[in-house]
Amino acid sequence: QPSAESEGPSASAEETAAEKEAESSAAAETGEKRTIGTVVLDGTNPHCTLFEEGFRSIVEDKYGDEAIVLDAVGDPETLINCISDLMSQQVDGIVLEACDDEAPIAILKEVKAMGIPVAAADMYLQTTEDEGLVLSQTISQNYEAGVAVAEDLIERAGGEEMNVCIMEMKQNSSGMMRIDGFVDTIAGHDNIKILEQSQPSEDSVEAKLELAEIWVQKYDNIDAIFAYHDVAALAAVQALKAANMLDGVLVYGVDGSPDAMTSIKNGEMTGTSKQQPDQMAISSAEDVYTVLNGGTIDHEWEVYIPTIFVDASNVDEYL
Amino acid sequence: MNQITTGKSEFNNFKVRFMGALKTNGGVILAFIIVFVIASIVSSKFLTFNNQMIILRTISTTALCAFAMTFVVLTSGIDLSVGSFMSLAGCLTTILISWYAVPSFLAILVSIGVGLAFGAANGLIITKMNMPPFIATLATMNIMRGISYTITGGKPVSVTADSLFENIGAGFLGQVPIAVIYVVIAFVFLWMLLNRTRFGRHIYAVGGNLTAAKYSGINTDKTIFLAYVLTGVFSAFGGIILVSRLNSGQPTIGEGAELDAIAACIVGGTSLSGGSGTLTGTLIGAVLMGVISNILNLVGVNAFVQLIVKGLIIIFSVYINTIRKPVKRAKSAES
Amino acid sequence: MNQITTGKSEFNNFKVRFMGALKTNGGVILAFIIVFVIASIVSSKFLTFNNQMIILRTISTTALCAFAMTFVVLTSGIDLSVGSFMSLAGCLTTILISWYAVPSFLAILVSIGVGLAFGAANGLIITKMNMPPFIATLATMNIMRGISYTITGGKPVSVTADSLFENIGAGFLGQVPIAVIYVVIAFVFLWMLLNRTRFGRHIYAVGGNLTAAKYSGINTDKTIFLAYVLTGVFSAFGGIILVSRLNSGQPTIGEGAELDAIAACIVGGTSLSGGSGTLTGTLIGAVLMGVISNILNLVGVNAFVQLIVKGLIIIFSVYINTIRKPVKRAKSAES
Amino acid sequence: MNETILRMESIVKSFPGVKALQDVDFELRAGEVHALLGENGAGKSTLMKCLSGVYPADSGKITLFGEKIAINTVNDAMDHGISMIHQEFALSEQLSVADNIFMGREPVGKFGLTDRKALYTKAQELIDKVGGNISAYSLVGMISTAQKQMVEIAKALSMNVKIIIMDEPTAVLSNREVDALFHLIGTLKAEGISIVYISHRMEEIFRICDRITVLRDGAKIDTLEAKKTTNEQLINMMVGRKLEEYYTRTEHEIGGTLMEVCNITRLDEKVRNASFELRKGEIIGFAGLVGSGRTELMKVIFGIDKAAAGQIKINHRDVRIKHVRDAMKLGIGFVSEDRKLEGLFLERDVEFNITIGVLDKFLSAFNLNRQKEDEIAGKYVDMLSIKASSIQQKTLNLSGGNQQKVVLSKWLAISPDILILDEPTRGVDVGAKAEIYALIDQLVQSGVSIIMVSSEMPELINMSDRIYVMCNGEIKACLDKDELEQNTILKYALGV
Ligand SMILES: Nc1ncnc2c1ncn2[C@@H]1O[C@H](COP(=O)(O)OP(=O)(O)OP(=O)(O)O)[C@@H](O)[C@H]1O
Ligand SMILES: Nc1ncnc2c1ncn2[C@@H]1O[C@H](COP(=O)(O)OP(=O)(O)OP(=O)(O)O)[C@@H](O)[C@H]1O
Ligand SMILES: [Mg+2]
Ligand SMILES: [Mg+2]
């Protein structure tokens, strides 16, 4: 398995890397605390809270080290600024939940030159294993998440005509993968028709609610709504409720945030593909520790954490 | 320059006032009519009662913020923190209800009280610390947003226990969404406040000429202070309604709400340099923005193109407003 | 109140000038020193050369926008569209390079040209259509963002072919990040422009008293127009640097950049009512904001709490600025 | 009628860097008109602002009707029946006349709501009482300067006043309005109201005042009975020396025709068919009532406003003046009537203000010749004896007269051939006035031609070679030196 240490292209990078390694193993021996940093994609996304919990469970609880959690607030510029600040802080390792798949590449080269191991989680970065920028890429099966929702919809339709509205967010690449999975899966089923596939005028709950309300007003034959994440799905639930149309309309999301679970439990939302951000964080953090402790990673460079389809039948397990 | 004697002036005065009102709001009314007519032609769904109600409900939070913002802008101030008030008050309400089982009504009162307190903080920072409103409210915008994220942990707070709460914002009174009723009540109340009380006169006086207001013995600090308290209270209330409509305390709500509210004021003819503008103008401005957004979504215009169209329509409607005023900027600077 | 004669005034004038400059920028310098010293104490990593460079690189785009914004604010205007300039110019550059194989240098020139054109559009809308800058640039902010989303389809544009492009923003000159070099060059150039050209004088004159400027034969429209062209060009350039650092054309960049840029100006002592402020102040203001953000991250303060702390520090530094000025707002309003 | 109602003792007031008042005493009797005289910056406005509560005095004692009172806010002063009409209008242009009159004291009716009917009725009554021909509903931004003055007076009368302070009320009025004001002052006096009257127009002082207090450099010089003093004595006390000559006019040769203005009609028709000519080295005056269109005519000539018809010839050649820049290139300068709104960059220093029109002389691409700039500014500071702590002092902190000199300097710096002076001595003290007259004389000696618009008859008559009289936007007469008489001018100005 390639790791950051073994792939240093320049002599100086190798040197620092070596120093770093010596330092960190020395630290481990003397029992001195190490510092592991992470940048989460957006702290106000419940998904990230779970990610942070998973990360802390490894760094703080398991290894007793110091965890630094920074927030990219969904902005690529803030993301690289946060990574810069982690470099200044001279952290021993980084778990990166990037909000963009390309933006951090350039700065990761600087991180690599400093010899700090990085593991990518949740967002598949546009880099190859050979470049050696990250130890591993641990991601959700976003496409499969969309597929799972589509399959449930097809099953519930049972061959009847069904009209779906799809709420997307082109700026969100993970979200678009879910949409792709969904759209590809229903493509073969003529009974399921897409009424409209569009996105809110901005990335805010208010705009998502407004778009859903207008759908409800515009079409009197909506049978299902699929949104690229739960926040939008829940907004759609509210729009349907306000128009007294929630009964008989299926609403799906992706993510499995706690309030989506509650909503499913209450019989409002139909289902969601639950991601496991905590698992992603745990797996990535473990990879960083494996390298820090001088070991090699013994699994594939790409790690897929499955999503779990949740609906009324199994929601109680996740409440 | 014609002489008006008191005797025959009744009718004349009415005419002066009516023409004045039309001159002030004429631009936005014209822009509104044009956009409205185009919208009716473009989509058959547009003119339905339900759709009109949806428009009004959609703009309800913006309108509440914009009404109060009008007071602030009239004093030649600005309040960037309205969105954070929405978030803080909205989340606090749901936290109180869901986590501490506080009755909805009390929770709302407390949250509005917190809005009032932070509004007062804005007012004090601006009047007593002599800080420019832009930067003072930019700071409190960050602070309140930070508090809102901290208390919620950044996660939405679900409200399941209390269906009463949901009705507060999402309910209906007959056919009319309750949020629309609030807007109407708030409008009437604030209109009276602005046009029929001394405080309202003082708002205009302070914004028109701060020195003159001081020399006339007006407590200018108090007037400005109260304007920020108003935005605090009304945007807090707006946030609570929104949260109730979403049925969960979303800490991210209200981002960019300040721009929407200010845009409604300016499109409605209120001048950012203070002293001139009307609440009616702001109302029409807010509805106009809502209509634009609604028709673009109804027609299914691509979200990205929507941004472009929205920008163009803003320029268009404010331009109509500007050219209808005979005195141009260059001239008004002279006088 | 002594009368001065030209002969003996040489030294006197220098001293007066120096003290004047200190008085103007003293507040922000003091705030900067306090924050800087605290930061050095709180984190041992703060004072390292690398970290200082990281701070400067971090603020580079904000600084470029804020420098140009200073000109606009000095004319008593505002430009809300800087973030959209960043997005549009940045994405356009990457599209030209990646999709049309245009050489990097040419692509950058074209994109800056587009920035210039939209800056000119801002300027024309404001001067020729007499629209308030706030609303005009709010509209173009939407329009340009919409264009940027439309041309990219909302998705990031990768730049893989051209490593030259990456170096333009992400490279180093010796130990110093190249983005920092740009900021230094831009600062020197714009400082000269503001303090050593007629245009610079006109900027101050227009913002200080528009009518008096007109009556003094200054082409006020041209001056205001050029200020908006400047923000267009410099924020476009800032966007290109940022995109190069990200090595992909991200249409979402620059959201909220206008608030950061304006905050840097105001924290640096520039008055939103125009006519007073310095570029040096803006530079210190921008660095101060960068230092705050850096130290909070270094210490690992929770992102939500960071918002609160940042807000408090803004109030604190602007307050220092305000109290150092002997004449208070209330007084200056009287005259 | 002779009892002393108000006594101010040992009033001290400082501003950062300036001691504006030191130990000033002031007394006011019931029903008297008491003039407050002094040079620009002597502290007249400051003393009265301390009395009207704009800012409290640093120390000192105020006794009203034998009782010691504290005045810390404007409301305190109003409660004691003291109200002030400020030097700069304190009106809100966007509000109606009635709103302005009752600003801060709006009548309240049912439910704590403002009683708009009472507001407008009472306001109209007050307007009628002071003789203003305006509707209480008019926006203040729409009414003329003289009418604004009426609003200010109505505002002062709207409360139960015992003392009215008028700070240079006639600076913006012309003769007819001044007469009306004096008539009103007579009425108020008869009602037992005391008036403090600040003015730089000496002839007014003798017309209406009972007693006179003179301030100099923040200290009181003396209080005198008006009947027992002379003009010379007062000027001597104010300036601290004897003024040799007030209106300086040196005999000199007037040259040929320099500028001809033919049939100018403004786009808005506020001036119609105006024609006049100006010779080299000549001073022509423009007389008329406020609102007669003099300023409007000058603004067309200077390229600020547009003309619908007419030509301007300079040196017998047609010229096109579309912008201020065109006018400046042709050697025309314009000192406008409102120095604060139209002339000065108040936040900038003296140097910036003086040199803004001649940046070419010391500033080219990225190259500033600071020495040259200081030299230019210094030259005019010396020439006009501008009192400033340095050329880097903010113009905001200068006294009115010195601000006016800074504006003059700006236009002298461009070395004009034709200088338009619109109310050049408005709000300027006698000493500075004399200096400005001397300067005007000096300018015409050196071949500059001057157009002087003024509402002060004595100054027009004494300084002008010829006078054009305007009425209702038209030039009604051109009077030669030997016809210059107050009554003749007034006859044409009133259009009778
Ligand atoms: N708010 C202020 N801040 C600083 N200095 C001031 C202020 N107001 C007045 N001064 C200064 O106090 C002195 C007295 O000013 P004041 O306005 O009382 O003069 P004045 O006699 O009314 O003159 P004028 O005839 O020009 O109106 C001047 O030197 C002036 O510059
Ligand atoms: N900004 C303005 N808005 C509306 N009316 C105005 C404005 N300025 C001037 N006027 C009106 O235009 C007319 C001409 O005014 P102008 O100032 O030219 O008179 P003037 O003869 O120069 O008097 P003054 O002695 O005041 O200078 C007046 O009726 C005045 O009320
Ligand atoms: Mg005075
Ligand atoms: Mg005039």
mmCIF file of C-alpha atoms in Angstrom, chain B residues 78 80 125 127 129-132 134-135 138-139 141-143 145-147 149-150 153-154 210-211 214-215 221 224 259 262-263 266-267 272 304-305 307-308 311-312 314-315 318-319 322 328-330 333-334, chain C residues 78 80 125 127 129-132 134-135 138-139 141-143 145-147 149-150 153-154 210-211 214-215 221 224 259 262-263 266-267 272 304-305 307-308 311-312 314-315 318-319 322 328-330 333-334:
data_model
loop_
_atom_site.group_PDB
_atom_site.id
_atom_site.type_symbol
_atom_site.label_atom_id
_atom_site.label_comp_id
_atom_site.label_asym_id
_atom_site.label_seq_id
_atom_site.Cartn_x
_atom_site.Cartn_y
_atom_site.Cartn_z
ATOM 1 C CA ILE B 78 -29.257 49.284 8.256
ATOM 2 C CA LEU B 80 -27.798 43.089 8.667
ATOM 3 C CA ILE B 125 -24.054 49.580 20.348
ATOM 4 C CA THR B 127 -26.280 54.870 19.721
ATOM 5 C CA MET B 129 -20.921 53.287 21.308
ATOM 6 C CA ASN B 130 -21.355 55.401 18.186
ATOM 7 C CA MET B 131 -20.703 52.489 15.881
ATOM 8 C CA PRO B 132 -21.800 52.502 12.234
ATOM 9 C CA PHE B 134 -23.485 48.340 9.136
ATOM 10 C CA ILE B 135 -20.594 47.051 11.177
ATOM 11 C CA LEU B 138 -22.590 42.656 10.946
ATOM 12 C CA ALA B 139 -20.981 41.779 14.252
ATOM 13 C CA MET B 141 -25.227 38.912 12.912
ATOM 14 C CA ASN B 142 -22.212 36.678 13.510
ATOM 15 C CA ILE B 143 -22.729 36.558 17.256
ATOM 16 C CA ARG B 145 -25.789 33.058 14.366
ATOM 17 C CA GLY B 146 -23.013 31.586 16.482
ATOM 18 C CA ILE B 147 -25.301 31.362 19.494
ATOM 19 C CA TYR B 149 -25.618 27.146 16.095
ATOM 20 C CA THR B 150 -24.176 26.547 19.528
ATOM 21 C CA GLY B 153 -25.406 22.029 18.050
ATOM 22 C CA GLY B 154 -25.892 23.054 14.439
ATOM 23 C CA LEU B 210 -30.302 64.268 12.482
ATOM 24 C CA THR B 211 -29.139 67.716 13.557
ATOM 25 C CA LYS B 214 -31.589 67.028 17.909
ATOM 26 C CA TYR B 215 -32.163 70.781 17.824
ATOM 27 C CA ASP B 221 -30.746 58.062 20.435
ATOM 28 C CA ILE B 224 -32.842 55.011 16.714
ATOM 29 C CA LEU B 259 -30.579 41.394 1.575
ATOM 30 C CA ILE B 262 -33.435 45.601 2.296
ATOM 31 C CA ALA B 263 -34.194 44.912 -1.344
ATOM 32 C CA ILE B 266 -35.431 49.880 -1.708
ATOM 33 C CA VAL B 267 -37.575 48.440 -4.481
ATOM 34 C CA LEU B 272 -30.944 54.141 2.093
ATOM 35 C CA PHE B 304 -29.588 29.587 -12.471
ATOM 36 C CA VAL B 305 -31.422 31.567 -15.085
ATOM 37 C CA LEU B 307 -30.980 34.503 -10.674
ATOM 38 C CA ILE B 308 -30.292 36.396 -13.881
ATOM 39 C CA GLY B 311 -31.476 40.662 -11.144
ATOM 40 C CA LEU B 312 -32.768 42.177 -14.350
ATOM 41 C CA ILE B 314 -34.838 44.381 -9.835
ATOM 42 C CA ILE B 315 -32.962 46.824 -12.043
ATOM 43 C CA VAL B 318 -36.067 50.334 -9.402
ATOM 44 C CA TYR B 319 -35.336 52.134 -12.656
ATOM 45 C CA THR B 322 -36.141 56.446 -10.382
ATOM 46 C CA LYS B 328 -32.668 63.357 -10.339
ATOM 47 C CA ARG B 329 -29.900 62.271 -8.066
ATOM 48 C CA ALA B 330 -27.674 65.078 -9.274
ATOM 49 C CA ALA B 333 -27.688 66.297 -4.066
ATOM 50 C CA GLU B 334 -27.861 70.000 -4.659
ATOM 51 C CA ILE C 78 -21.044 50.021 -2.083
ATOM 52 C CA LEU C 80 -22.241 43.864 -3.243
ATOM 53 C CA ILE C 125 -26.281 51.589 -14.055
ATOM 54 C CA THR C 127 -24.256 56.849 -12.779
ATOM 55 C CA MET C 129 -29.553 55.263 -14.550
ATOM 56 C CA ASN C 130 -29.199 56.984 -11.182
ATOM 57 C CA MET C 131 -29.721 53.775 -9.262
ATOM 58 C CA PRO C 132 -28.632 53.392 -5.636
ATOM 59 C CA PHE C 134 -26.771 48.982 -3.076
ATOM 60 C CA ILE C 135 -29.604 47.847 -5.272
ATOM 61 C CA LEU C 138 -27.422 43.523 -5.571
ATOM 62 C CA ALA C 139 -29.007 42.980 -8.969
ATOM 63 C CA MET C 141 -24.638 40.146 -7.972
ATOM 64 C CA ASN C 142 -27.563 37.883 -8.842
ATOM 65 C CA ILE C 143 -27.057 38.238 -12.566
ATOM 66 C CA ARG C 145 -23.851 34.513 -10.131
ATOM 67 C CA GLY C 146 -26.570 33.216 -12.412
ATOM 68 C CA ILE C 147 -24.283 33.455 -15.433
ATOM 69 C CA TYR C 149 -23.810 28.870 -12.585
ATOM 70 C CA THR C 150 -25.241 28.656 -16.066
ATOM 71 C CA GLY C 153 -23.845 24.039 -15.139
ATOM 72 C CA GLY C 154 -23.407 24.603 -11.413
ATOM 73 C CA LEU C 210 -20.807 65.299 -4.596
ATOM 74 C CA THR C 211 -22.243 68.710 -5.396
ATOM 75 C CA LYS C 214 -19.481 68.745 -9.640
ATOM 76 C CA TYR C 215 -19.186 72.485 -9.089
ATOM 77 C CA ASP C 221 -19.918 60.260 -13.119
ATOM 78 C CA ILE C 224 -17.716 56.880 -9.769
ATOM 79 C CA LEU C 259 -19.368 41.457 3.587
ATOM 80 C CA ILE C 262 -16.698 45.834 3.393
ATOM 81 C CA ALA C 263 -15.901 44.753 6.931
ATOM 82 C CA ILE C 266 -14.874 49.680 7.883
ATOM 83 C CA VAL C 267 -12.671 48.005 10.485
ATOM 84 C CA LEU C 272 -19.552 54.182 4.644
ATOM 85 C CA PHE C 304 -19.873 28.063 16.054
ATOM 86 C CA VAL C 305 -18.099 29.751 18.900
ATOM 87 C CA LEU C 307 -18.656 33.224 14.914
ATOM 88 C CA ILE C 308 -19.409 34.661 18.326
ATOM 89 C CA GLY C 311 -18.407 39.275 16.152
ATOM 90 C CA LEU C 312 -17.169 40.429 19.531
ATOM 91 C CA ILE C 314 -15.207 43.260 15.322
ATOM 92 C CA ILE C 315 -17.169 45.343 17.805
ATOM 93 C CA VAL C 318 -14.225 49.262 15.606
ATOM 94 C CA TYR C 319 -15.005 50.617 19.032
ATOM 95 C CA THR C 322 -14.377 55.213 17.343
ATOM 96 C CA LYS C 328 -18.160 62.024 18.364
ATOM 97 C CA ARG C 329 -20.864 61.216 15.907
ATOM 98 C CA ALA C 330 -23.292 63.446 17.712
ATOM 99 C CA ALA C 333 -23.665 65.674 12.909
ATOM 100 C CA GLU C 334 -24.113 69.155 14.232
#
